[in-house]
Coordinates of C-alpha atoms and ligand atoms in Angstrom, one line a residue:
X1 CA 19.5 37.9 -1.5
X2 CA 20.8 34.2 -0.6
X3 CA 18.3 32.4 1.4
X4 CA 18.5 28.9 2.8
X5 CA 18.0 26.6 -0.5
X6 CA 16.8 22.9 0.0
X7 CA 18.3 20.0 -1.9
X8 CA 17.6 19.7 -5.7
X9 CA 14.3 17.8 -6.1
X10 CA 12.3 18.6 -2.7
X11 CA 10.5 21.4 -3.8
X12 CA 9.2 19.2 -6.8
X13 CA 7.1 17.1 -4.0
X14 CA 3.6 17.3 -4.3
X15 CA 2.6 16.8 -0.8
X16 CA 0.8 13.7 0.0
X17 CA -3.1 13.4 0.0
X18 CA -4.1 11.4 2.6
X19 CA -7.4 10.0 2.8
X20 CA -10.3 12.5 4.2
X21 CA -11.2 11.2 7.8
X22 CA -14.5 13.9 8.3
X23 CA -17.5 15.2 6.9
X24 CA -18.1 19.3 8.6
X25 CA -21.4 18.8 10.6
X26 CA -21.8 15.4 10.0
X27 CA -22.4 12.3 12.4
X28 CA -21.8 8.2 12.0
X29 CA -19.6 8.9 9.0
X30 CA -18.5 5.9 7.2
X31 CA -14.6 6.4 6.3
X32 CA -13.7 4.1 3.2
X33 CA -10.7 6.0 2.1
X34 CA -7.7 4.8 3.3
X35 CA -8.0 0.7 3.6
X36 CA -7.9 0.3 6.9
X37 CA -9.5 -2.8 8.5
X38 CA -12.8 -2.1 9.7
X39 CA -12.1 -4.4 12.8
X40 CA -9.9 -2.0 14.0
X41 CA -6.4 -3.2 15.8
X42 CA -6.5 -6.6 17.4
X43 CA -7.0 -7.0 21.0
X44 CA -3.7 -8.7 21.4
X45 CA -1.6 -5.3 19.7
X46 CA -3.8 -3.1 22.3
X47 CA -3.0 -5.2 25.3
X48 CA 0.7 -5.4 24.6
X49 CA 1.1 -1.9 23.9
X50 CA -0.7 -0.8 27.3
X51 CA 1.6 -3.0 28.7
X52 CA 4.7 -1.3 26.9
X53 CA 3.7 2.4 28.2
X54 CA 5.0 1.4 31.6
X55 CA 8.5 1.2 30.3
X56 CA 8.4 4.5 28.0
X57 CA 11.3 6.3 30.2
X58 CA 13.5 3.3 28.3
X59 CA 14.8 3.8 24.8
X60 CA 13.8 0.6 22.4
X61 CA 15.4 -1.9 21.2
X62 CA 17.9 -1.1 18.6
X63 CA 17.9 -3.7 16.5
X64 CA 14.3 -5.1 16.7
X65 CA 15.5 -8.6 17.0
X66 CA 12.4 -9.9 18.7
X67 CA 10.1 -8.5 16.1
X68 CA 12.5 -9.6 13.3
X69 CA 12.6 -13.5 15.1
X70 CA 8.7 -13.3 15.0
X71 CA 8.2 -12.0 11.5
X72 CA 10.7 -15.1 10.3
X73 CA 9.2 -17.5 12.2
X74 CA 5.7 -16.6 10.9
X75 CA 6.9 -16.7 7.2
X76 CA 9.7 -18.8 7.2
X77 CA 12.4 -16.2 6.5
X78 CA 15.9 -15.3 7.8
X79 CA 15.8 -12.7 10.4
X80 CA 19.1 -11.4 9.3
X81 CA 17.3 -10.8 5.9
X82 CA 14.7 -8.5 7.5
X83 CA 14.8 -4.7 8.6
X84 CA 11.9 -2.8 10.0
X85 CA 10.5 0.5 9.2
X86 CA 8.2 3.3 10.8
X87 CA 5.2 2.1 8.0
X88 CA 6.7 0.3 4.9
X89 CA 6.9 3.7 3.9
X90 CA 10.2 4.5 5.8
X91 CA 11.8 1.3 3.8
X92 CA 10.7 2.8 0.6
X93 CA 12.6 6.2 1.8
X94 CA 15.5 4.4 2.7
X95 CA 15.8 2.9 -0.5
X96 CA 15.6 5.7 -2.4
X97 CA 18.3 7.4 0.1
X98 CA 20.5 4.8 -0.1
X99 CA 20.2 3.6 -3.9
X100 CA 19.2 7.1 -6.0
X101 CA 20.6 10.4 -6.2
X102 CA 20.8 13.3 -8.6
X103 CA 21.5 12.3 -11.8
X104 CA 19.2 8.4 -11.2
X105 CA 16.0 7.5 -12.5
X106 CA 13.7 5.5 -10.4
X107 CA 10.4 3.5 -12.6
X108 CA 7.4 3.6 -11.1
X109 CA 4.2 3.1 -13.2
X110 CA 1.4 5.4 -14.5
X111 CA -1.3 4.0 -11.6
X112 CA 1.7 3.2 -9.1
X113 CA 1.6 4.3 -5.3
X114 CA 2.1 7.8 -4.5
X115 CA 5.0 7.4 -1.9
X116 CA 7.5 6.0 -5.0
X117 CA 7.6 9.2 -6.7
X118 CA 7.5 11.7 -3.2
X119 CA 10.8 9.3 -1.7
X120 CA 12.7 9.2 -4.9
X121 CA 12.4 13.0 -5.3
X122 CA 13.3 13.3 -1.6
X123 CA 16.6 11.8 -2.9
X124 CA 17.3 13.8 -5.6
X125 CA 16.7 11.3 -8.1
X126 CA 14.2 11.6 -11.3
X127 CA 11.2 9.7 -11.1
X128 CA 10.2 8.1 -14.1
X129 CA 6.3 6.9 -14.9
X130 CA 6.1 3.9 -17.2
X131 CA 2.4 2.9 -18.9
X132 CA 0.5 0.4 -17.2
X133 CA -2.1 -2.0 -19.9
X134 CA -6.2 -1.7 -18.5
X135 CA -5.0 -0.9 -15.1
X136 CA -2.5 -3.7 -14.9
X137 CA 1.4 -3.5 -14.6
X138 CA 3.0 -4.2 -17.8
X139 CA 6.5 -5.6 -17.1
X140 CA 7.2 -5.1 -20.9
X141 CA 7.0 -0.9 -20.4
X142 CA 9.4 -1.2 -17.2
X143 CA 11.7 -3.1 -19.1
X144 CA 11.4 -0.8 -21.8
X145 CA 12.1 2.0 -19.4
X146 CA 14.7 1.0 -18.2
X147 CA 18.4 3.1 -19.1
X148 CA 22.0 3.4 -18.1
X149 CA 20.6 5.6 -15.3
X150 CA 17.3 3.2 -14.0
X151 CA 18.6 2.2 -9.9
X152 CA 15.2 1.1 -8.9
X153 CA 12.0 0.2 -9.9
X154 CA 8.8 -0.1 -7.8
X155 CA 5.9 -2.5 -8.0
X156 CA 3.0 -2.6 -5.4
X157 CA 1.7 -6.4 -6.2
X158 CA -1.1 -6.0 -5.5
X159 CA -1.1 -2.6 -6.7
X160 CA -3.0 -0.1 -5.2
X161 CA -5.4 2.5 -6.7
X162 CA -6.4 -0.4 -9.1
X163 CA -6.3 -3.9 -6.8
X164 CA -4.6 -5.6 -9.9
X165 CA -1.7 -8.4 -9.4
X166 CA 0.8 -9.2 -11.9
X167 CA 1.3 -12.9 -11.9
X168 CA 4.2 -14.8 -10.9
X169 CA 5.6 -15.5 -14.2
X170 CA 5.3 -11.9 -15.4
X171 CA 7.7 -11.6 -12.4
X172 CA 10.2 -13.8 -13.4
X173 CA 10.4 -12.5 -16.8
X174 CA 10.9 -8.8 -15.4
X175 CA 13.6 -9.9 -12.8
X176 CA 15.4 -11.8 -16.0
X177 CA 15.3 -8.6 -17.8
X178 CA 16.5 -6.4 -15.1
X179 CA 20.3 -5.4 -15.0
X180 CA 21.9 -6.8 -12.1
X181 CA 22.5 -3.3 -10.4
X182 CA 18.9 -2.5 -10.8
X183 CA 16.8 -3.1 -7.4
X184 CA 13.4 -4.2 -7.8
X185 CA 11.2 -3.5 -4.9
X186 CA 7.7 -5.4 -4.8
X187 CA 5.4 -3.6 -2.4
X188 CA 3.4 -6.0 -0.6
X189 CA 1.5 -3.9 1.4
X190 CA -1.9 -6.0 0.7
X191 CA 0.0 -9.3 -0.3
X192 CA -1.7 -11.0 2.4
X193 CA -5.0 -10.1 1.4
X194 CA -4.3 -12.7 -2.0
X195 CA -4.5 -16.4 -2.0
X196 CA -1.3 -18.5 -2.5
X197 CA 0.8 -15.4 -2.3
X198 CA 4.5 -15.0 -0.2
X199 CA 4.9 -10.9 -1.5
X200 CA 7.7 -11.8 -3.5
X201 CA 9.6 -13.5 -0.3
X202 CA 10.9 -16.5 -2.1
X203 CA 12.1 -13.9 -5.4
X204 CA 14.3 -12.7 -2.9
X205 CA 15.7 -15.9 -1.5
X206 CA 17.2 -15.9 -5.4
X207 CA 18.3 -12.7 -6.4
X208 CA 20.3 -10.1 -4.6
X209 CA 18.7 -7.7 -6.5
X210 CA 14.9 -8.1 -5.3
X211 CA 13.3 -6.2 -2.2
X212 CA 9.6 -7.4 -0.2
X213 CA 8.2 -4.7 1.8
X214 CA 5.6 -5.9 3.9
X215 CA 3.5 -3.5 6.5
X216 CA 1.1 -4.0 10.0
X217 CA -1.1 -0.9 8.3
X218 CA -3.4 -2.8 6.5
X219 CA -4.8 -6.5 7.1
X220 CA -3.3 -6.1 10.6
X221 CA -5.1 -2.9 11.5
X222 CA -2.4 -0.7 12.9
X223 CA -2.2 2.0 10.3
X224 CA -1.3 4.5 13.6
X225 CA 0.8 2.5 14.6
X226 CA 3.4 2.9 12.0
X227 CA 5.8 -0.2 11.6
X228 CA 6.2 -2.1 8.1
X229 CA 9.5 -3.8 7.0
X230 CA 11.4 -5.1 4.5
X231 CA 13.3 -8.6 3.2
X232 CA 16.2 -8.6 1.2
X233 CA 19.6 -9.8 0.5
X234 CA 22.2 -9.9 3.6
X235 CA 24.4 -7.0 1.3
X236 CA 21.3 -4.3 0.9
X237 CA 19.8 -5.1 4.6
X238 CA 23.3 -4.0 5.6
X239 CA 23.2 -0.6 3.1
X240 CA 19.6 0.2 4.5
X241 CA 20.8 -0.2 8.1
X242 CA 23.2 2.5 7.7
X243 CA 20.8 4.9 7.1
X244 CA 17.9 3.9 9.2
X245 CA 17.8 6.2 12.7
X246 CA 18.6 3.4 15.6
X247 CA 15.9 4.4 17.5
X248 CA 13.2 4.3 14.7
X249 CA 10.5 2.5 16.2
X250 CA 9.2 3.0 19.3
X251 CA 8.6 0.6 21.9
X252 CA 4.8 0.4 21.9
X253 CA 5.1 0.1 18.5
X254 CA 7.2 -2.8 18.5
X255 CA 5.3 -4.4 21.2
X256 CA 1.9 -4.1 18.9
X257 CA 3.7 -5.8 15.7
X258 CA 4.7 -8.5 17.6
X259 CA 1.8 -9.2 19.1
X260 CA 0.0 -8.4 16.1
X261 CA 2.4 -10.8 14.1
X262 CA 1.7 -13.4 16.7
X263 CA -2.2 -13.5 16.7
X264 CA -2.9 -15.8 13.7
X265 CA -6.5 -15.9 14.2
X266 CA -6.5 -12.2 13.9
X267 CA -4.5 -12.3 10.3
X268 CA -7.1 -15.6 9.0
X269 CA -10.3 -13.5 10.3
X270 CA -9.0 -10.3 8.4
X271 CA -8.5 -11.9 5.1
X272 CA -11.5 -14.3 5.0
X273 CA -14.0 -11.3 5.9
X274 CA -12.3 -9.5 3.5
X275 CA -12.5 -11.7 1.0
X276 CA -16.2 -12.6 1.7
X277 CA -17.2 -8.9 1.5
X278 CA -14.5 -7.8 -1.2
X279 CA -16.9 -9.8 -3.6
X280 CA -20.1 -8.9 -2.2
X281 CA -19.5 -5.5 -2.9
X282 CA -18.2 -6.3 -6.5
X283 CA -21.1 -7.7 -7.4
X284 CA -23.6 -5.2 -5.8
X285 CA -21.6 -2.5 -7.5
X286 CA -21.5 -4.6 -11.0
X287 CA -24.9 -4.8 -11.1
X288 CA -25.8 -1.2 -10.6
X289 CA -24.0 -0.5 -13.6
X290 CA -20.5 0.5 -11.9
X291 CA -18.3 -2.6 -12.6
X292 CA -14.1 -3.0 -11.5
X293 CA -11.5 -5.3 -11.6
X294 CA -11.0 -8.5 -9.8
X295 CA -9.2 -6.7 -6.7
X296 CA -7.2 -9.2 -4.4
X297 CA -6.8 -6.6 -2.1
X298 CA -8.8 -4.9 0.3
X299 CA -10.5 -2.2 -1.9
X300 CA -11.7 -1.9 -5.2
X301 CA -11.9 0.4 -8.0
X302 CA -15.7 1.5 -9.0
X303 CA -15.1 2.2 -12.7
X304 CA -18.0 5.0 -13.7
X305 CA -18.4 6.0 -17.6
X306 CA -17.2 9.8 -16.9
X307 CA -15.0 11.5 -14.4
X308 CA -18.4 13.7 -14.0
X309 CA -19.7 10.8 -13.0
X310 CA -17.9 9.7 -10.4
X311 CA -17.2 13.0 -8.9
X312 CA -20.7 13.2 -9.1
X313 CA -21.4 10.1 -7.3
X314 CA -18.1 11.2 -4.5
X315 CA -20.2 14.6 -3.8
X316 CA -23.9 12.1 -3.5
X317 CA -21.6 9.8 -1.1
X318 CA -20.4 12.5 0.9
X319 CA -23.4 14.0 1.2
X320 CA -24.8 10.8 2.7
X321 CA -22.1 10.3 5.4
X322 CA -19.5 8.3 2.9
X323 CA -16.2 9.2 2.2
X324 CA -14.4 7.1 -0.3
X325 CA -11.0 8.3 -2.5
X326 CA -11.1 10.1 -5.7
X327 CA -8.2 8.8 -7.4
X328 CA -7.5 11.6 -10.2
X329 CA -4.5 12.1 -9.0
X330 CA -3.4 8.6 -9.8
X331 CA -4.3 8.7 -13.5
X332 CA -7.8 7.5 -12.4
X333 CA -10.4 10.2 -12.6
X334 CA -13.3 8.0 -14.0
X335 CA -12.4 5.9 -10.9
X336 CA -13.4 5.6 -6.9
X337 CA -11.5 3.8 -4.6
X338 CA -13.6 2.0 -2.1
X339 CA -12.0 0.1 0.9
X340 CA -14.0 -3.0 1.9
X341 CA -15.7 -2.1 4.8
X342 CA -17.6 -4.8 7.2
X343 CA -20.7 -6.0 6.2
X344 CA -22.9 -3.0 7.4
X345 CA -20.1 -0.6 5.4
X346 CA -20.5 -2.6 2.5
X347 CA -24.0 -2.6 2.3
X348 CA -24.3 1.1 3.3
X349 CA -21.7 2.0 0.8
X350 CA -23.9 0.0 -2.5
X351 CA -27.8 1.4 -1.1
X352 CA -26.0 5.1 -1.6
X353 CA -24.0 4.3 -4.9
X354 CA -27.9 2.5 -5.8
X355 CA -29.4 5.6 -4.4
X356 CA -27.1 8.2 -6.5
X357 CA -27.3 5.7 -10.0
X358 CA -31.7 5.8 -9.4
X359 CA -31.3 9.7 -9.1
X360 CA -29.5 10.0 -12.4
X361 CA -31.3 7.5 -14.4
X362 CA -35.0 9.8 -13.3
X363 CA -32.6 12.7 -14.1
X364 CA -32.2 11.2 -17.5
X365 CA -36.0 10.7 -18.2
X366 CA -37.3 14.2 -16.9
Ligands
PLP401 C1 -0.6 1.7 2.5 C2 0.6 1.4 1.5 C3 1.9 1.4 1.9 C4 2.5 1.8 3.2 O1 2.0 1.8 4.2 P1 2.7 2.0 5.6 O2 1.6 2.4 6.5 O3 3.8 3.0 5.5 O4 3.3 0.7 5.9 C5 2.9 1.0 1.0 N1 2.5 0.7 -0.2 C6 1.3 0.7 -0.7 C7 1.0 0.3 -2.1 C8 0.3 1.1 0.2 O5 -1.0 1.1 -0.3

């Protein structure tokens, strides 16, 4: 019989695994599993959207020009150049609507962010996973993915599961190598967490061809919040316009980004506690025996010799109040994703991973 049939590609979606947020019958849980900041929102973002309920019987701005005049004040970019999402995530989706379809491949690479491979489904289009080298983008297997059919190719710099940044020049090289038709999108989502870093904003201020997407969800603290955007050339902000819902943002929400984007202090707190805690952690975890890469973002990647290991440690965590992300999923089974937490997260986080690695080392001599 002829039932309703979705387009080709949706039913391929793996649905997206969010990060748990609760342990059954458990209190003062510790949740390190989704990279939020651990300061919560700022003060300035709650304020402004109290304020904003009062005017909720309006419809919001249309064209988010306020937010877009603060973002390009902030970083010194073109307003015209930006568009703003509901979460980076939207910008990701509209991308793929606008750029891929049935019959289009779309590179994302073998540790590469979930969302890539769910929105370029969502089109219709074929994603296509490219190796990565120790955890690291290789530019070299994008390039050598690339084929008659390649409309876009996704980077998160840094990249998340693995915290990893591919450097400037690696850039260069891959954008040299691209065909002009191809769009590539660098992610951004934790590029303020990194030192000396723009996201990619001045690769776009040469070549029609490159995307930034930038979001509030991470250093900013306003994952709920849902607002990200993107920077581009004039010719795909226009394309991406088209397709985005006029009323895509609400009005609180744009009220918290731009207060958000406003409070500096906020931003510099973020990233230096961040930072300060990002290698604490490191090191506590390094010398327990559970080492990672340099992350320059706000998480890192425990590295344990097994995946029985580190599902083992996961279950110990848990156990103890502390949920961090497995990150099988992502090619990574050996691994855990930890967010940085504030100091007392941190430090909870290592005396339980200490705790689990004494347990199995008086396992081993019984
Ligand atoms: C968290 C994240 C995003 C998107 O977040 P939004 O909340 O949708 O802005 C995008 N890319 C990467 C790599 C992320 O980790």
């Amino acid at each position: 019989m002829a039932r309703p049939t979705p387009q080709p590609g949706i039913l391929d979606i793996a649905l997206y695994q969010g990060g748990a947020s609760h342990i059954d019958g458990m209190a003062n849980v510790l949740k390190l599993s989704s990279n939020e900041n651990p300061a919560g929102p700022p003060q300035s973002a709650k304020d402004a959207i109290k304020n904003a309920s009062m005017d909720m019987h309006r419809y919001p701005s249309t064209d988010h020009a306020d937010l877009r005049a603060a973002l390009g004040a902030r970083f010194g970019l073109d307003p015209k150049k930006i568009i703003c999402g509901a979460g980076s995530d939207e910008i990701i989706a509209f991308l793929c609507q606008a750029y891929a379809g049935v019959g289009d491949e779309v590179i994302y690479t073998e540790h590469g962010f979930g969302m890539y491979k769910i929105s370029a489904r969502a089109a219709g289009a074929t994603p296509v996973k490219v190796k990565e080298r120790n955890r690291v983008v290789s530019t070299k297997a994008i390039l050598d993915g690339v084929t008659d059919k390649t409309k876009l190719v996704f980077i998160a710099n840094p990249a998340n599961p693995t915290g990893t940044m591919v450097s400037q020049a690696r850039i260069r090289d891959l954008i040299n190598g691209l065909p002009p038709h191809v769009i590539l999108v660098l992610d951004g989502a934790y590029a303020e967490f990194a030192d000396d870093y723009d996201g990619g904003a001045s690769f776009v201020e040469k070549h029609d061809n490159v995307v930034m997407t930038r979001t509030f969800s991470k250093l900013y603290g306003l994952g709920g919040l849902r607002v990200g955007w993107g920077y581009a050339a004039q010719p795909i902000i226009d394309v991406l316009n088209r397709v985005r819902g006029p009323f895509n943002l609400s009005g609180p929400a744009l009220a918290g980004a731009l207060a958000a984007v406003n409070d500096v202090d906020f931003a510099r707190t973020a990233k230096a506690e961040n930072a300060k805690w990002r290698s604490w952690l490191a090191e506590a975890l390094a010398e327990l025996g559970v080492p990672s890469d340099v992350s320059k973002a706000n998480f890192i990647l425990a590295r344990f010799a097994s995946t029985d290991e580190a599902e083992a440690c996961d279950d110990f965590l848990k156990s103890k109040g502390v949920i961090v992300r497995r990150v099988g999923g992502y090619g990574l089974p050996y691994c855990l994703r930890i967010t940085v937490g504030d100091e007392a997260g941190c430090r909870r986080v290592a005396h339980v991973i200490g705790q689990f690695k004494e347990g199995q080392s008086k396992e081993a001599q019984s």
